[in-house]
C-alpha positions as MATLAB code, in Angstrom:
seq = 'MDTLRLRQATAADHAGTEDSVPLMSPTLTREQYVDVLRRFYRIVRAWDAWADQHAPEDLRAMVAERRRASLLADDLKTMGESAPPTEDDVPNGPMTATAVAGDPRAVFLGRMYVMEGSTLGGQLLARHVEQQLGLQPGLGDSYFAGYGDHTGQRWREFKSLLEALPEDDADTVIASAKNMFTLFGDSMRTSIAPKEIVAAS';
ca = [
     128.643  133.774   75.132;
     127.393  135.539   72.565;
     124.107  137.943   73.640;
     123.168  138.223   69.349;
     122.431  134.428   69.989;
     120.922  134.829   72.695;
     118.468  137.557   71.288;
     117.855  136.081   67.759;
     117.072  132.332   69.443;
     114.584  134.075   71.872;
     113.446  136.504   69.522;
     109.633  134.426   68.915;
     109.261  133.981   72.794;
     109.753  137.521   73.164;
     107.260  138.546   70.367;
     104.724  135.779   71.861;
     105.482  137.184   75.283;
     104.609  141.023   74.373;
     101.239  139.701   72.599;
     100.056  138.892   75.603;
     100.483  142.497   77.082;
      97.725  144.618   75.501;
      98.980  147.803   77.122;
      99.577  149.317   73.425;
      95.776  148.906   72.572;
      94.277  152.518   71.456;
      90.932  151.360   73.385;
      92.928  150.609   76.818;
      90.649  151.114   79.637;
      91.455  152.061   83.727;
      89.907  148.272   84.007;
      91.744  146.272   81.757;
      95.058  148.624   82.910;
      94.118  147.183   86.450;
      93.613  143.687   85.193;
      97.353  143.703   83.384;
      99.068  145.103   86.780;
      97.576  142.512   88.423;
      98.671  139.776   86.487;
     101.963  141.887   86.048;
     102.660  141.746   90.091;
     101.392  138.070   90.597;
     104.908  136.615   87.905;
     107.014  139.408   89.103;
     106.520  138.324   92.380;
     107.502  135.266   92.281;
     110.419  136.183   90.309;
     111.379  138.467   93.084;
     110.891  136.113   95.723;
     112.824  133.022   93.650;
     115.353  135.603   92.119;
     116.001  136.146   96.207;
     116.481  132.543   96.753;
     119.009  131.527   93.847;
     120.795  134.322   93.047;
     124.492  133.575   93.119;
     126.185  134.951   96.288;
     128.244  137.411   93.914;
     125.001  138.867   92.505;
     122.484  139.196   95.341;
     123.342  142.812   95.861;
     122.571  143.728   92.964;
     119.302  141.349   92.688;
     118.207  143.126   95.868;
     118.250  146.786   94.337;
     116.661  145.487   91.310;
     113.186  144.239   93.156;
     110.561  145.523   91.341;
     107.268  144.220   92.733;
     107.010  146.726   95.196;
     106.453  149.274   91.940;
     103.601  146.940   90.779;
     101.916  147.025   94.298;
     101.924  151.090   94.706;
     100.387  151.373   90.898;
      98.184  148.971   92.282;
      96.889  150.932   95.182;
      97.517  154.084   93.066;
      94.191  152.757   90.882;
      92.521  152.205   94.057;
      93.550  148.474   93.806;
      94.141  147.361   97.575;
      97.243  145.108   98.545;
      96.253  143.487  101.674;
      99.245  143.285  103.659;
      99.354  139.759  104.132;
     101.595  136.968  104.920;
     100.141  134.390  102.613;
     102.549  135.337   99.338;
     101.899  134.641   96.288;
     102.845  131.245   95.097;
     106.700  130.913   92.755;
     105.941  126.810   93.059;
     105.531  126.846   88.993;
     108.652  129.040   88.867;
     110.930  126.533   90.969;
     109.110  123.708   89.363;
     110.240  124.685   85.778;
     113.187  124.966   85.998;
     115.790  123.919   83.705;
     118.888  121.509   84.222;
     122.025  123.310   83.800;
     125.031  125.803   85.436;
     122.726  127.339   88.272;
     124.720  130.706   86.893;
     123.308  130.016   83.693;
     119.959  129.178   84.712;
     119.736  132.066   86.505;
     120.927  134.730   83.883;
     118.632  132.894   81.605;
     115.812  134.497   83.988;
     116.924  137.148   84.369;
     117.740  138.108   81.106;
     114.013  137.665   80.165;
     112.989  140.726   83.662;
     115.810  142.719   82.914;
     114.697  142.782   79.248;
     111.324  144.149   80.212;
     112.583  147.300   81.377;
     114.259  148.355   77.900;
     110.495  148.506   76.225;
     108.572  149.843   80.031;
     109.005  153.632   79.539;
     107.164  153.554   76.037;
     104.161  151.323   77.611;
     104.084  154.143   80.509;
     103.905  156.887   78.030;
     101.276  155.497   76.261;
      99.394  154.260   79.271;
      99.697  158.188   80.790;
      98.477  159.276   77.426;
      95.795  157.141   77.079;
      94.327  156.526   80.787;
      95.059  160.426   81.355;
      98.031  159.346   84.372;
     100.547  161.485   85.787;
     104.232  160.211   84.919;
     105.324  157.740   87.801;
     101.540  157.791   89.297;
     100.272  154.285   88.793;
     102.825  153.269   86.028;
     106.181  153.461   88.297;
     106.785  149.879   87.473;
     106.876  150.467   83.515;
     109.417  153.471   84.325;
     111.914  150.359   84.429;
     115.098  152.267   86.444;
     114.410  155.668   84.627;
     117.216  157.805   83.703;
     119.807  154.584   85.120;
     118.042  151.724   82.897;
     120.134  151.849   80.062;
     123.227  151.837   82.314;
     121.544  148.917   84.590;
     121.521  146.554   81.253;
     124.537  147.210   79.726;
     125.880  146.096   83.442;
     123.732  142.925   83.023;
     124.794  142.240   79.493;
     128.290  142.252   80.758;
     127.397  139.505   83.192;
     125.756  137.262   80.212;
     129.086  138.093   78.170;
     131.224  136.937   80.641;
     129.679  133.345   80.844;
     131.473  130.864   78.602;
     129.671  129.766   75.147;
     129.275  125.955   76.930;
     126.454  127.556   79.032;
     124.925  129.339   75.735;
     121.878  125.917   75.287;
     121.756  126.473   79.249;
     120.996  130.383   78.806;
     119.174  129.958   76.004;
     117.138  126.917   77.821;
     116.121  129.081   80.594;
     115.149  132.315   79.074;
     112.694  130.719   76.900;
     110.970  129.070   80.159;
     110.966  132.175   81.425;
     108.799  134.132   78.479;
     106.366  131.176   78.648;
     106.326  131.760   82.279;
     105.422  134.737   81.988;
     103.302  134.787   78.554;
     101.187  131.989   80.735;
     101.437  134.379   83.538;
      99.519  137.366   81.887;
      96.897  135.168   79.969;
      95.586  134.154   83.392;
      93.157  135.957   84.991;
      94.111  136.949   88.901;
      91.271  137.723   91.388;
      92.085  141.233   93.497;
      92.596  139.253   96.642;
      95.275  137.176   95.613;
      97.733  140.649   95.186;
      99.640  141.129   98.601;
     102.206  143.726  100.191;
     105.786  143.319   98.569;
     108.421  143.271  100.667;
];
């Protein structure tokens, strides 16, 4: 499928989600940053759980090595927030209930497009947060470092999976990506209490 079409079709959704993440604010405080980490944790943990259940068989190894909720749990601990080791999980019901119809692989890759795409701009966010809050690189902002030096390569690998899809799946991928942008944005706009944070496996 044409990934340029996907990017153009979801540009407004992408922009709306970015607007819900206030990390580039010149007045960002430690408290605001921790609150953002909590909200990221909720949606990323839910994504990890959903992806574990719905990843196509040939993508399971790749998905497993790209799980990133544990980085957010580490960042929260570094910032002084506890992540209690409880069996209670962050609910992923909304993610399951609102999945779009269509070929399962196309639905999955549409959602993963949003999660993988978020790694590309994360390093810029990390540098700003470090400067604003006086953090050391990788201590309290490891999630936003993406995959480090491998970020570009891993994005290209993922993009090749999209390009391998037939054009007939494009509408499903676009709808699924839009759905994921909505879920991400809704999560970022909804407060979360510290007690909802759980250990990521």
